[in-house]
Amino acid sequence: MGCCNRRCGLIAGAVFGAAVAILGGVLIPVGNKIIQETVEKEAVIEPGTTAYDTWTAVGAKVYRQFWFFDVKNPLEVVQHGSRPVLVERGPYTYRTRYLPRDNITFNPNETASFLIPFGAIFEPSMSVGPEEDEITSLNLALAGAYSLISPELHLALEILIRTTNASLFQRRPVKELLWGYKDPMLKETVGLFPDYNNTFDGYYNVYTGKNDISKVGIVDMWRGSSLRFWNNTYCDMINGTDASSFPPFLKKKEPLYFFTSDICRSVSASYEQTRNLKGIEVYRYSLLPSTLASPLDNPDNKCFCSNMKTTRNCTLAGVLDISTCQDGRPIYISLPHFLHGSQELRDSLVGLNPHEEHHKTFLDVEPTTGFTLNFAKRIQVNMMYGPSKKGDVSKSDKNQLFSRFCLQTATLDDATADMFKRELISRIQMLEIAQQALLGVGVAIFVICLISYCVVRRRNHQSKFA
């Protein structure tokens, strides 16, 4: 009787273990479904969701750091057409994006429109010196004027240049070069970002993801339409988000698309590696070298090539002419130090040293939610100055790109990281632990009881023949 009870108990234990294991196995798809539904609900951009709270808040601190190329031989360049010798100076750091999105309006087509206010606060502790540090660089007004007027008027322009004692190069404080100064020749404010603190980016129209989570954050329109800079349907498309977040549940094999108004176009980034960011697993995505490749290597860039002369019949790699979205000013965008650019770009200047790790653009994105938790957007702003056939402002006989570059970064702080782990990651991990524990314990009970049952049965069988 005792052996029978023991065997029955072991059978019951095995059945119980199997049931627990099955429960753990069932919880895997059920748990995944719960996670998916929770994330999809909280990722929608509407009041009351985690995405909305994050989207409307100031969020992580965003810094824009500027490096300048200080020209050490301006007289030789002007008088003899020598190659400019550059020395990198920086960073000069400013906190930006410290103001929340403005004028948020929800539209009937499941989109939300908003403005991004611009602002910059100097951060001395993160800079190599004060804003009053002086840099010798290209005269923005002079270079811009040559490009904005026809060659037939260059003689009149050079008379004005001589009258005002203007030069191809000037030495000015960092603050003036960035945020503007009154130019004595043009009698108006000139700078890389004049009136930056009083301007906005947008309007943006983005999908909220309410009825289709795969579209959340995707930019529908910018300034009321698609782009109008490239005179081509493909290049004027707005693809992806604004890079602050992406639709949830990322797949490594699928690139991320995002639009950046700084360069007036959309780009894509591809998965590079999985990293740990303050205890949170993130996917790192980086721009491919083909992003600014010559149309010979990347035919998709053909419609971004608008000036056959400056691009050597569209064979020049590594630069993007954005004059069409800069009111005709001769501004060209590249990666810092002309990374992935044609060799002739680096040969025309002395002092460039491109480095993949230091000069690439990347995003670190949490794969479940699609939130960008860390990024570095590295771009170099270049201005073109071409030779004039009628004057002696410079002895150079060819077009020349003069460079300066900036780095924009943001990463979540410790408090935000802890909140993110507590509100999302820890819950997902607890559910996964419960699934694995039930499955493991159930299998263990089943195996132990089954082995014990076989042992008891064998002993009982042997005792009958003893």
Short mmCIF file of C-alpha atoms in Angstrom, two decimals:
data_model
loop_
_atom_site.label_atom_id
_atom_site.label_comp_id
_atom_site.label_asym_id
_atom_site.label_seq_id
_atom_site.Cartn_x
_atom_site.Cartn_y
_atom_site.Cartn_z
CA MET A 1 0.00 0.00 0.00
CA GLY A 2 2.85 2.35 0.92
CA CYS A 3 4.63 1.76 -2.37
CA CYS A 4 1.41 2.39 -4.26
CA ASN A 5 0.89 5.68 -2.44
CA ARG A 6 4.50 6.64 -3.10
CA ARG A 7 4.20 5.89 -6.81
CA CYS A 8 0.90 7.74 -7.03
CA GLY A 9 2.45 10.74 -5.30
CA LEU A 10 5.38 10.76 -7.68
CA ILE A 11 3.04 10.49 -10.66
CA ALA A 12 1.02 13.39 -9.27
CA GLY A 13 4.23 15.36 -8.74
CA ALA A 14 5.31 14.72 -12.32
CA VAL A 15 1.91 15.80 -13.58
CA PHE A 16 2.11 18.94 -11.39
CA GLY A 17 5.62 19.69 -12.66
CA ALA A 18 4.48 19.23 -16.24
CA ALA A 19 1.55 21.56 -15.58
CA VAL A 20 3.85 24.22 -14.09
CA ALA A 21 6.25 23.89 -17.04
CA ILE A 22 3.37 24.17 -19.48
CA LEU A 23 2.14 27.25 -17.60
CA GLY A 24 5.60 28.80 -17.90
CA GLY A 25 5.69 27.95 -21.59
CA VAL A 26 2.22 29.40 -22.12
CA LEU A 27 3.24 32.57 -20.30
CA ILE A 28 6.00 33.23 -22.84
CA PRO A 29 3.68 34.17 -25.73
CA VAL A 30 1.10 35.56 -23.30
CA GLY A 31 3.78 37.64 -21.57
CA ASN A 32 5.16 38.82 -24.87
CA LYS A 33 1.65 39.83 -25.89
CA ILE A 34 1.22 41.75 -22.64
CA ILE A 35 4.56 43.51 -23.18
CA GLN A 36 3.66 44.35 -26.77
CA GLU A 37 0.25 45.74 -25.90
CA THR A 38 1.64 47.76 -22.99
CA VAL A 39 4.44 49.25 -25.05
CA GLU A 40 2.16 50.01 -27.99
CA LYS A 41 -0.29 51.74 -25.65
CA GLU A 42 2.38 53.81 -23.91
CA ALA A 43 4.20 54.66 -27.17
CA VAL A 44 1.25 56.55 -28.65
CA ILE A 45 1.73 60.32 -28.60
CA GLU A 46 -1.36 61.46 -26.74
CA PRO A 47 -1.99 62.88 -23.26
CA GLY A 48 -1.66 60.29 -20.51
CA THR A 49 0.98 58.08 -22.11
CA THR A 50 4.65 57.70 -21.26
CA ALA A 51 5.58 58.75 -24.80
CA TYR A 52 3.57 61.98 -24.48
CA ASP A 53 5.10 62.83 -21.10
CA THR A 54 8.59 62.27 -22.53
CA TRP A 55 7.76 64.03 -25.79
CA THR A 56 6.45 67.20 -24.15
CA ALA A 57 9.15 67.43 -21.48
CA VAL A 58 12.55 69.03 -21.98
CA GLY A 59 14.11 65.59 -21.57
CA ALA A 60 17.80 64.83 -21.66
CA LYS A 61 20.23 67.70 -21.87
CA VAL A 62 21.25 68.40 -25.45
CA TYR A 63 24.58 70.08 -26.08
CA ARG A 64 25.93 71.59 -29.26
CA GLN A 65 29.70 71.75 -29.30
CA PHE A 66 31.60 73.77 -31.85
CA TRP A 67 35.12 73.25 -33.11
CA PHE A 68 36.63 75.92 -35.33
CA PHE A 69 39.45 75.64 -37.81
CA ASP A 70 41.74 78.58 -37.07
CA VAL A 71 43.54 79.66 -40.27
CA LYS A 72 47.22 80.21 -39.44
CA ASN A 73 48.44 81.56 -42.81
CA PRO A 74 45.75 83.96 -44.10
CA LEU A 75 48.23 86.30 -45.85
CA GLU A 76 49.87 83.45 -47.76
CA VAL A 77 46.46 82.21 -48.91
CA VAL A 78 45.40 85.67 -50.11
CA GLN A 79 48.71 86.77 -51.64
CA HIS A 80 50.10 83.51 -53.03
CA GLY A 81 47.15 81.14 -53.24
CA SER A 82 48.74 78.82 -50.66
CA ARG A 83 46.85 75.97 -49.07
CA PRO A 84 45.18 77.10 -45.84
CA VAL A 85 46.89 75.72 -42.72
CA LEU A 86 44.26 74.88 -40.10
CA VAL A 87 44.48 74.32 -36.36
CA GLU A 88 41.43 72.89 -34.63
CA ARG A 89 40.10 74.97 -31.72
CA GLY A 90 37.36 73.76 -29.39
CA PRO A 91 35.04 72.68 -28.08
CA TYR A 92 32.91 75.71 -27.31
CA THR A 93 29.84 74.18 -25.75
CA TYR A 94 26.25 75.40 -25.58
CA ARG A 95 23.23 73.79 -24.06
CA THR A 96 20.40 73.69 -26.60
CA ARG A 97 16.91 72.18 -26.72
CA TYR A 98 16.27 73.33 -23.15
CA LEU A 99 12.81 74.56 -24.16
CA PRO A 100 9.93 72.08 -24.66
CA ARG A 101 8.03 71.67 -27.91
CA ASP A 102 5.73 74.63 -28.52
CA ASN A 103 2.30 75.17 -30.09
CA ILE A 104 1.37 71.48 -29.90
CA THR A 105 -1.83 70.79 -31.82
CA PHE A 106 -3.51 67.43 -32.41
CA ASN A 107 -5.07 67.09 -35.86
CA PRO A 108 -8.01 64.96 -37.13
CA ASN A 109 -5.71 62.78 -39.29
CA GLU A 110 -3.94 61.33 -36.21
CA THR A 111 -1.00 63.70 -36.47
CA ALA A 112 0.35 66.31 -34.09
CA SER A 113 1.96 69.58 -35.18
CA PHE A 114 4.50 71.53 -33.16
CA LEU A 115 7.45 73.90 -33.19
CA ILE A 116 10.91 73.28 -31.71
CA PRO A 117 12.19 76.51 -30.13
CA PHE A 118 15.87 77.27 -30.63
CA GLY A 119 18.04 78.47 -27.80
CA ALA A 120 21.67 78.31 -26.72
CA ILE A 121 23.25 78.82 -23.30
CA PHE A 122 27.04 78.91 -23.09
CA GLU A 123 28.59 76.24 -20.83
CA PRO A 124 32.03 77.49 -19.71
CA SER A 125 32.85 74.31 -17.75
CA MET A 126 32.52 72.24 -20.94
CA SER A 127 34.48 74.64 -23.15
CA VAL A 128 38.18 75.22 -23.79
CA GLY A 129 37.83 78.95 -23.30
CA PRO A 130 35.40 81.87 -23.19
CA GLU A 131 33.17 83.00 -26.05
CA GLU A 132 35.51 85.95 -26.47
CA ASP A 133 38.30 83.72 -27.86
CA GLU A 134 39.17 84.99 -31.34
CA ILE A 135 39.36 82.79 -34.43
CA THR A 136 40.76 83.59 -37.87
CA SER A 137 38.31 82.26 -40.43
CA LEU A 138 36.69 82.97 -43.76
CA ASN A 139 34.85 86.28 -44.07
CA LEU A 140 31.26 85.06 -44.22
CA ALA A 141 29.90 88.23 -45.78
CA LEU A 142 32.54 88.36 -48.52
CA ALA A 143 32.26 84.67 -49.46
CA GLY A 144 28.48 84.85 -49.43
CA ALA A 145 28.38 88.00 -51.54
CA TYR A 146 30.53 86.45 -54.27
CA SER A 147 28.15 83.54 -54.56
CA LEU A 148 24.92 85.53 -54.38
CA ILE A 149 25.67 87.95 -57.19
CA SER A 150 26.50 87.21 -60.81
CA PRO A 151 30.16 87.22 -61.97
CA GLU A 152 29.48 90.33 -64.07
CA LEU A 153 29.02 92.30 -60.84
CA HIS A 154 32.16 91.03 -59.11
CA LEU A 155 34.13 94.12 -60.16
CA ALA A 156 31.63 96.40 -58.45
CA LEU A 157 31.71 94.13 -55.40
CA GLU A 158 35.49 94.32 -55.20
CA ILE A 159 35.38 98.10 -55.39
CA LEU A 160 33.09 97.95 -52.35
CA ILE A 161 35.48 95.49 -50.68
CA ARG A 162 38.44 97.81 -51.15
CA THR A 163 36.43 100.82 -50.03
CA THR A 164 35.50 99.09 -46.76
CA ASN A 165 38.95 97.45 -46.31
CA ALA A 166 37.31 94.02 -46.21
CA SER A 167 39.49 90.92 -46.45
CA LEU A 168 38.96 87.29 -47.37
CA PHE A 169 39.78 86.37 -43.78
CA GLN A 170 38.81 88.01 -40.53
CA ARG A 171 39.57 87.52 -36.87
CA ARG A 172 36.51 87.60 -34.65
CA PRO A 173 35.30 86.21 -31.29
CA VAL A 174 33.59 82.85 -31.23
CA LYS A 175 30.38 84.49 -30.02
CA GLU A 176 30.21 86.77 -33.06
CA LEU A 177 31.05 84.05 -35.57
CA LEU A 178 28.25 81.87 -34.21
CA TRP A 179 25.46 84.24 -33.28
CA GLY A 180 26.14 87.21 -35.52
CA TYR A 181 27.80 90.61 -35.86
CA LYS A 182 27.17 93.78 -37.85
CA ASP A 183 29.22 93.45 -41.01
CA PRO A 184 30.81 96.77 -42.07
CA MET A 185 30.53 95.96 -45.77
CA LEU A 186 26.96 94.67 -45.96
CA LYS A 187 25.69 96.81 -43.07
CA GLU A 188 23.65 93.89 -41.74
CA THR A 189 23.97 91.04 -39.27
CA VAL A 190 26.11 88.11 -40.45
CA GLY A 191 26.87 84.84 -38.64
CA LEU A 192 26.45 81.09 -38.74
CA PHE A 193 23.28 81.19 -36.63
CA PRO A 194 22.06 84.81 -36.41
CA ASP A 195 19.09 85.38 -34.10
CA TYR A 196 19.26 81.72 -33.05
CA ASN A 197 17.61 82.35 -29.68
CA ASN A 198 14.57 83.90 -31.33
CA THR A 199 13.82 81.30 -33.98
CA PHE A 200 12.08 77.94 -34.33
CA ASP A 201 12.43 74.72 -36.27
CA GLY A 202 9.20 73.64 -37.93
CA TYR A 203 6.28 73.40 -38.01
CA TYR A 204 6.56 69.60 -37.82
CA ASN A 205 3.61 67.30 -38.40
CA VAL A 206 4.19 63.79 -37.03
CA TYR A 207 1.96 60.76 -36.72
CA THR A 208 0.81 59.97 -33.19
CA GLY A 209 0.61 56.21 -33.82
CA LYS A 210 -2.90 56.02 -32.37
CA ASN A 211 -4.31 53.68 -35.01
CA ASP A 212 -1.02 52.42 -36.42
CA ILE A 213 1.87 52.18 -33.97
CA SER A 214 4.30 51.49 -36.82
CA LYS A 215 3.88 55.15 -37.87
CA VAL A 216 4.40 56.77 -34.46
CA GLY A 217 6.76 59.72 -34.68
CA ILE A 218 7.02 59.52 -38.49
CA VAL A 219 7.22 63.02 -39.95
CA ASP A 220 4.29 63.66 -42.30
CA MET A 221 5.15 67.26 -43.20
CA TRP A 222 7.72 69.92 -42.39
CA ARG A 223 6.67 73.54 -42.72
CA GLY A 224 3.37 72.43 -44.17
CA SER A 225 4.57 70.14 -46.96
CA SER A 226 7.27 67.80 -48.19
CA LEU A 227 10.66 69.34 -48.98
CA ARG A 228 11.03 71.82 -51.82
CA PHE A 229 14.78 72.09 -52.07
CA TRP A 230 15.92 69.45 -54.51
CA ASN A 231 13.46 69.72 -57.39
CA ASN A 232 13.06 65.96 -57.32
CA THR A 233 10.27 63.85 -55.84
CA TYR A 234 12.65 61.25 -54.39
CA CYS A 235 15.10 63.67 -52.75
CA ASP A 236 12.28 65.90 -51.50
CA MET A 237 10.67 63.02 -49.60
CA ILE A 238 10.62 63.20 -45.80
CA ASN A 239 11.47 59.75 -44.49
CA GLY A 240 11.31 58.56 -40.90
CA THR A 241 11.11 60.46 -37.63
CA ASP A 242 12.98 63.45 -36.23
CA ALA A 243 15.39 60.92 -34.59
CA SER A 244 14.17 61.58 -31.03
CA SER A 245 12.29 58.27 -31.16
CA PHE A 246 11.28 55.53 -33.57
CA PRO A 247 8.40 53.03 -33.78
CA PRO A 248 8.83 50.32 -31.09
CA PHE A 249 10.25 46.81 -31.46
CA LEU A 250 13.27 47.54 -33.62
CA LYS A 251 14.75 44.88 -35.88
CA LYS A 252 18.49 44.88 -36.36
CA LYS A 253 18.31 44.17 -40.07
CA GLU A 254 16.06 47.16 -40.78
CA PRO A 255 17.68 50.62 -41.08
CA LEU A 256 16.31 53.63 -39.23
CA TYR A 257 15.25 56.63 -41.29
CA PHE A 258 15.14 60.16 -39.95
CA PHE A 259 14.85 63.72 -41.21
CA THR A 260 17.23 66.43 -40.05
CA SER A 261 16.51 70.03 -40.95
CA ASP A 262 20.20 70.92 -40.43
CA ILE A 263 21.06 69.29 -43.74
CA CYS A 264 17.65 69.68 -45.42
CA ARG A 265 17.18 65.99 -46.20
CA SER A 266 16.40 62.56 -44.80
CA VAL A 267 19.08 59.96 -44.10
CA SER A 268 19.27 56.40 -42.82
CA ALA A 269 21.35 54.68 -40.15
CA SER A 270 22.17 50.97 -39.95
CA TYR A 271 22.64 48.69 -36.95
CA GLU A 272 26.23 48.54 -35.77
CA GLN A 273 26.28 46.82 -32.38
CA THR A 274 24.42 46.23 -29.11
CA ARG A 275 25.67 48.27 -26.17
CA ASN A 276 24.95 48.77 -22.49
CA LEU A 277 23.97 52.33 -21.58
CA LYS A 278 23.68 52.80 -17.81
CA GLY A 279 22.22 49.32 -17.39
CA ILE A 280 19.91 49.56 -20.41
CA GLU A 281 20.48 47.52 -23.57
CA VAL A 282 20.52 49.75 -26.64
CA TYR A 283 21.12 49.28 -30.34
CA ARG A 284 23.71 51.57 -31.89
CA TYR A 285 22.92 52.81 -35.39
CA SER A 286 25.42 54.73 -37.53
CA LEU A 287 25.33 56.56 -40.83
CA LEU A 288 26.81 54.56 -43.66
CA PRO A 289 29.67 55.96 -45.78
CA SER A 290 27.25 55.86 -48.72
CA THR A 291 25.16 58.66 -47.15
CA LEU A 292 27.28 61.39 -48.76
CA ALA A 293 28.86 59.23 -51.44
CA SER A 294 29.24 60.36 -55.02
CA PRO A 295 26.33 59.41 -57.31
CA LEU A 296 28.85 57.19 -59.08
CA ASP A 297 28.90 55.00 -55.95
CA ASN A 298 25.39 55.71 -54.69
CA PRO A 299 22.97 56.53 -57.54
CA ASP A 300 20.31 57.56 -55.00
CA ASN A 301 22.36 60.70 -54.36
CA LYS A 302 22.08 61.88 -57.96
CA CYS A 303 19.24 64.29 -57.23
CA PHE A 304 21.22 65.88 -54.37
CA CYS A 305 23.90 66.93 -56.86
CA SER A 306 22.78 70.36 -58.06
CA ASN A 307 26.01 72.10 -59.11
CA MET A 308 28.03 70.28 -61.73
CA LYS A 309 30.98 72.67 -61.43
CA THR A 310 31.63 72.50 -57.69
CA THR A 311 30.99 68.74 -57.55
CA ARG A 312 33.28 67.90 -60.48
CA ASN A 313 30.35 66.64 -62.55
CA CYS A 314 28.90 64.88 -59.50
CA THR A 315 32.05 62.85 -58.87
CA LEU A 316 32.96 64.56 -55.59
CA ALA A 317 32.16 62.46 -52.50
CA GLY A 318 31.64 63.58 -48.92
CA VAL A 319 29.90 66.96 -49.30
CA LEU A 320 26.30 68.06 -49.70
CA ASP A 321 25.49 71.41 -51.29
CA ILE A 322 22.60 72.87 -49.24
CA SER A 323 22.64 76.34 -50.80
CA THR A 324 19.11 75.73 -52.10
CA CYS A 325 17.80 75.68 -48.53
CA GLN A 326 20.11 78.47 -47.30
CA ASP A 327 18.83 81.29 -49.51
CA GLY A 328 21.61 80.72 -52.01
CA ARG A 329 24.49 81.05 -49.54
CA PRO A 330 27.42 78.77 -50.54
CA ILE A 331 27.10 76.33 -47.63
CA TYR A 332 28.19 72.71 -47.91
CA ILE A 333 27.68 69.99 -45.31
CA SER A 334 30.10 67.14 -44.67
CA LEU A 335 31.23 64.89 -41.88
CA PRO A 336 34.02 66.40 -39.74
CA HIS A 337 37.44 66.51 -41.39
CA PHE A 338 35.73 65.32 -44.59
CA LEU A 339 35.39 61.78 -43.25
CA HIS A 340 34.43 59.45 -46.16
CA GLY A 341 35.03 62.37 -48.54
CA SER A 342 37.14 62.53 -51.69
CA GLN A 343 40.87 62.77 -51.07
CA GLU A 344 41.10 66.09 -52.92
CA LEU A 345 38.96 67.73 -50.23
CA ARG A 346 41.53 66.89 -47.57
CA ASP A 347 44.46 67.65 -49.87
CA SER A 348 43.22 71.21 -50.37
CA LEU A 349 43.66 71.99 -46.66
CA VAL A 350 46.49 71.33 -44.20
CA GLY A 351 45.59 70.04 -40.74
CA LEU A 352 42.70 67.63 -41.35
CA ASN A 353 42.74 64.19 -39.73
CA PRO A 354 39.48 62.23 -40.17
CA HIS A 355 38.81 59.52 -37.58
CA GLU A 356 35.84 57.15 -37.78
CA GLU A 357 35.23 56.88 -34.02
CA HIS A 358 35.54 60.60 -33.35
CA HIS A 359 33.74 61.97 -36.39
CA LYS A 360 30.85 59.62 -37.22
CA THR A 361 27.18 60.21 -36.43
CA PHE A 362 25.38 57.59 -34.32
CA LEU A 363 22.20 56.96 -32.32
CA ASP A 364 21.71 54.60 -29.35
CA VAL A 365 18.09 53.43 -29.36
CA GLU A 366 16.28 51.26 -26.81
CA PRO A 367 14.89 48.49 -29.07
CA THR A 368 11.61 47.73 -27.25
CA THR A 369 10.27 51.28 -26.99
CA GLY A 370 12.16 52.89 -29.86
CA PHE A 371 13.29 55.79 -27.65
CA THR A 372 16.64 57.39 -28.56
CA LEU A 373 18.60 57.52 -25.31
CA ASN A 374 21.95 58.76 -26.59
CA PHE A 375 23.17 60.32 -29.82
CA ALA A 376 26.01 62.25 -31.43
CA LYS A 377 25.19 64.19 -34.58
CA ARG A 378 28.48 65.32 -36.09
CA ILE A 379 28.46 67.64 -39.06
CA GLN A 380 30.93 70.04 -40.60
CA VAL A 381 29.75 73.33 -42.05
CA ASN A 382 31.80 74.50 -45.02
CA MET A 383 31.62 77.65 -47.11
CA MET A 384 32.75 77.90 -50.69
CA TYR A 385 34.83 80.77 -52.00
CA GLY A 386 35.57 80.81 -55.72
CA PRO A 387 38.13 82.84 -57.66
CA SER A 388 37.10 86.13 -59.24
CA LYS A 389 38.43 86.91 -62.68
CA LYS A 390 38.24 90.65 -62.11
CA GLY A 391 39.90 91.27 -58.76
CA ASP A 392 42.73 90.55 -56.39
CA VAL A 393 40.95 89.57 -53.18
CA SER A 394 42.71 86.21 -53.48
CA LYS A 395 45.36 84.80 -55.81
CA SER A 396 43.79 81.36 -55.69
CA ASP A 397 42.67 80.13 -59.10
CA LYS A 398 40.18 77.53 -57.91
CA ASN A 399 37.09 77.04 -55.74
CA GLN A 400 37.99 76.45 -52.11
CA LEU A 401 35.97 74.99 -49.24
CA PHE A 402 36.69 76.51 -45.83
CA SER A 403 35.53 74.45 -42.87
CA ARG A 404 34.32 74.58 -39.31
CA PHE A 405 32.36 71.83 -37.61
CA CYS A 406 29.99 71.18 -34.74
CA LEU A 407 28.87 68.24 -32.66
CA GLN A 408 25.40 67.89 -31.15
CA THR A 409 25.01 65.31 -28.39
CA ALA A 410 22.45 64.17 -25.86
CA THR A 411 22.38 61.32 -23.38
CA LEU A 412 19.98 60.42 -20.62
CA ASP A 413 21.01 61.36 -17.09
CA ASP A 414 21.17 58.92 -14.17
CA ALA A 415 17.75 59.89 -12.80
CA THR A 416 16.08 59.34 -16.17
CA ALA A 417 17.93 56.06 -16.63
CA ASP A 418 16.73 54.83 -13.23
CA MET A 419 13.15 55.86 -14.03
CA PHE A 420 13.32 54.13 -17.40
CA LYS A 421 14.62 50.92 -15.83
CA ARG A 422 12.06 51.06 -13.03
CA GLU A 423 9.01 51.81 -15.17
CA LEU A 424 9.73 49.56 -18.12
CA ILE A 425 12.86 47.44 -18.09
CA SER A 426 12.33 46.04 -14.58
CA ARG A 427 8.73 45.07 -15.35
CA ILE A 428 9.73 43.27 -18.52
CA GLN A 429 12.57 41.54 -16.69
CA MET A 430 10.25 40.46 -13.85
CA LEU A 431 7.83 38.94 -16.35
CA GLU A 432 10.67 37.15 -18.14
CA ILE A 433 12.05 35.86 -14.82
CA ALA A 434 8.59 34.57 -13.86
CA GLN A 435 8.29 32.81 -17.21
CA GLN A 436 11.72 31.21 -16.94
CA ALA A 437 11.24 30.30 -13.26
CA LEU A 438 7.93 28.55 -13.87
CA LEU A 439 9.31 26.73 -16.88
CA GLY A 440 12.51 25.74 -15.06
CA VAL A 441 10.84 24.70 -11.79
CA GLY A 442 8.14 22.80 -13.63
CA VAL A 443 10.62 20.88 -15.75
CA ALA A 444 12.76 20.15 -12.68
CA ILE A 445 9.78 18.81 -10.67
CA PHE A 446 8.63 16.72 -13.62
CA VAL A 447 12.08 15.21 -14.21
CA ILE A 448 12.75 14.53 -10.50
CA CYS A 449 9.36 12.93 -9.96
CA LEU A 450 9.63 10.87 -13.13
CA ILE A 451 13.11 9.59 -12.22
CA SER A 452 11.99 8.88 -8.65
CA TYR A 453 8.94 7.00 -9.91
CA CYS A 454 11.13 4.84 -12.16
CA VAL A 455 13.51 4.13 -9.26
CA VAL A 456 10.67 3.17 -6.88
CA ARG A 457 9.02 1.02 -9.49
CA ARG A 458 12.27 -0.79 -10.24
CA ARG A 459 12.97 -1.46 -6.57
CA ASN A 460 9.41 -2.70 -6.09
CA HIS A 461 9.79 -4.99 -9.08
CA GLN A 462 13.09 -6.38 -7.75
CA SER A 463 11.59 -7.01 -4.30
CA LYS A 464 8.90 -9.24 -5.77
CA PHE A 465 11.52 -11.61 -7.21
CA ALA A 466 13.83 -11.53 -4.21
#
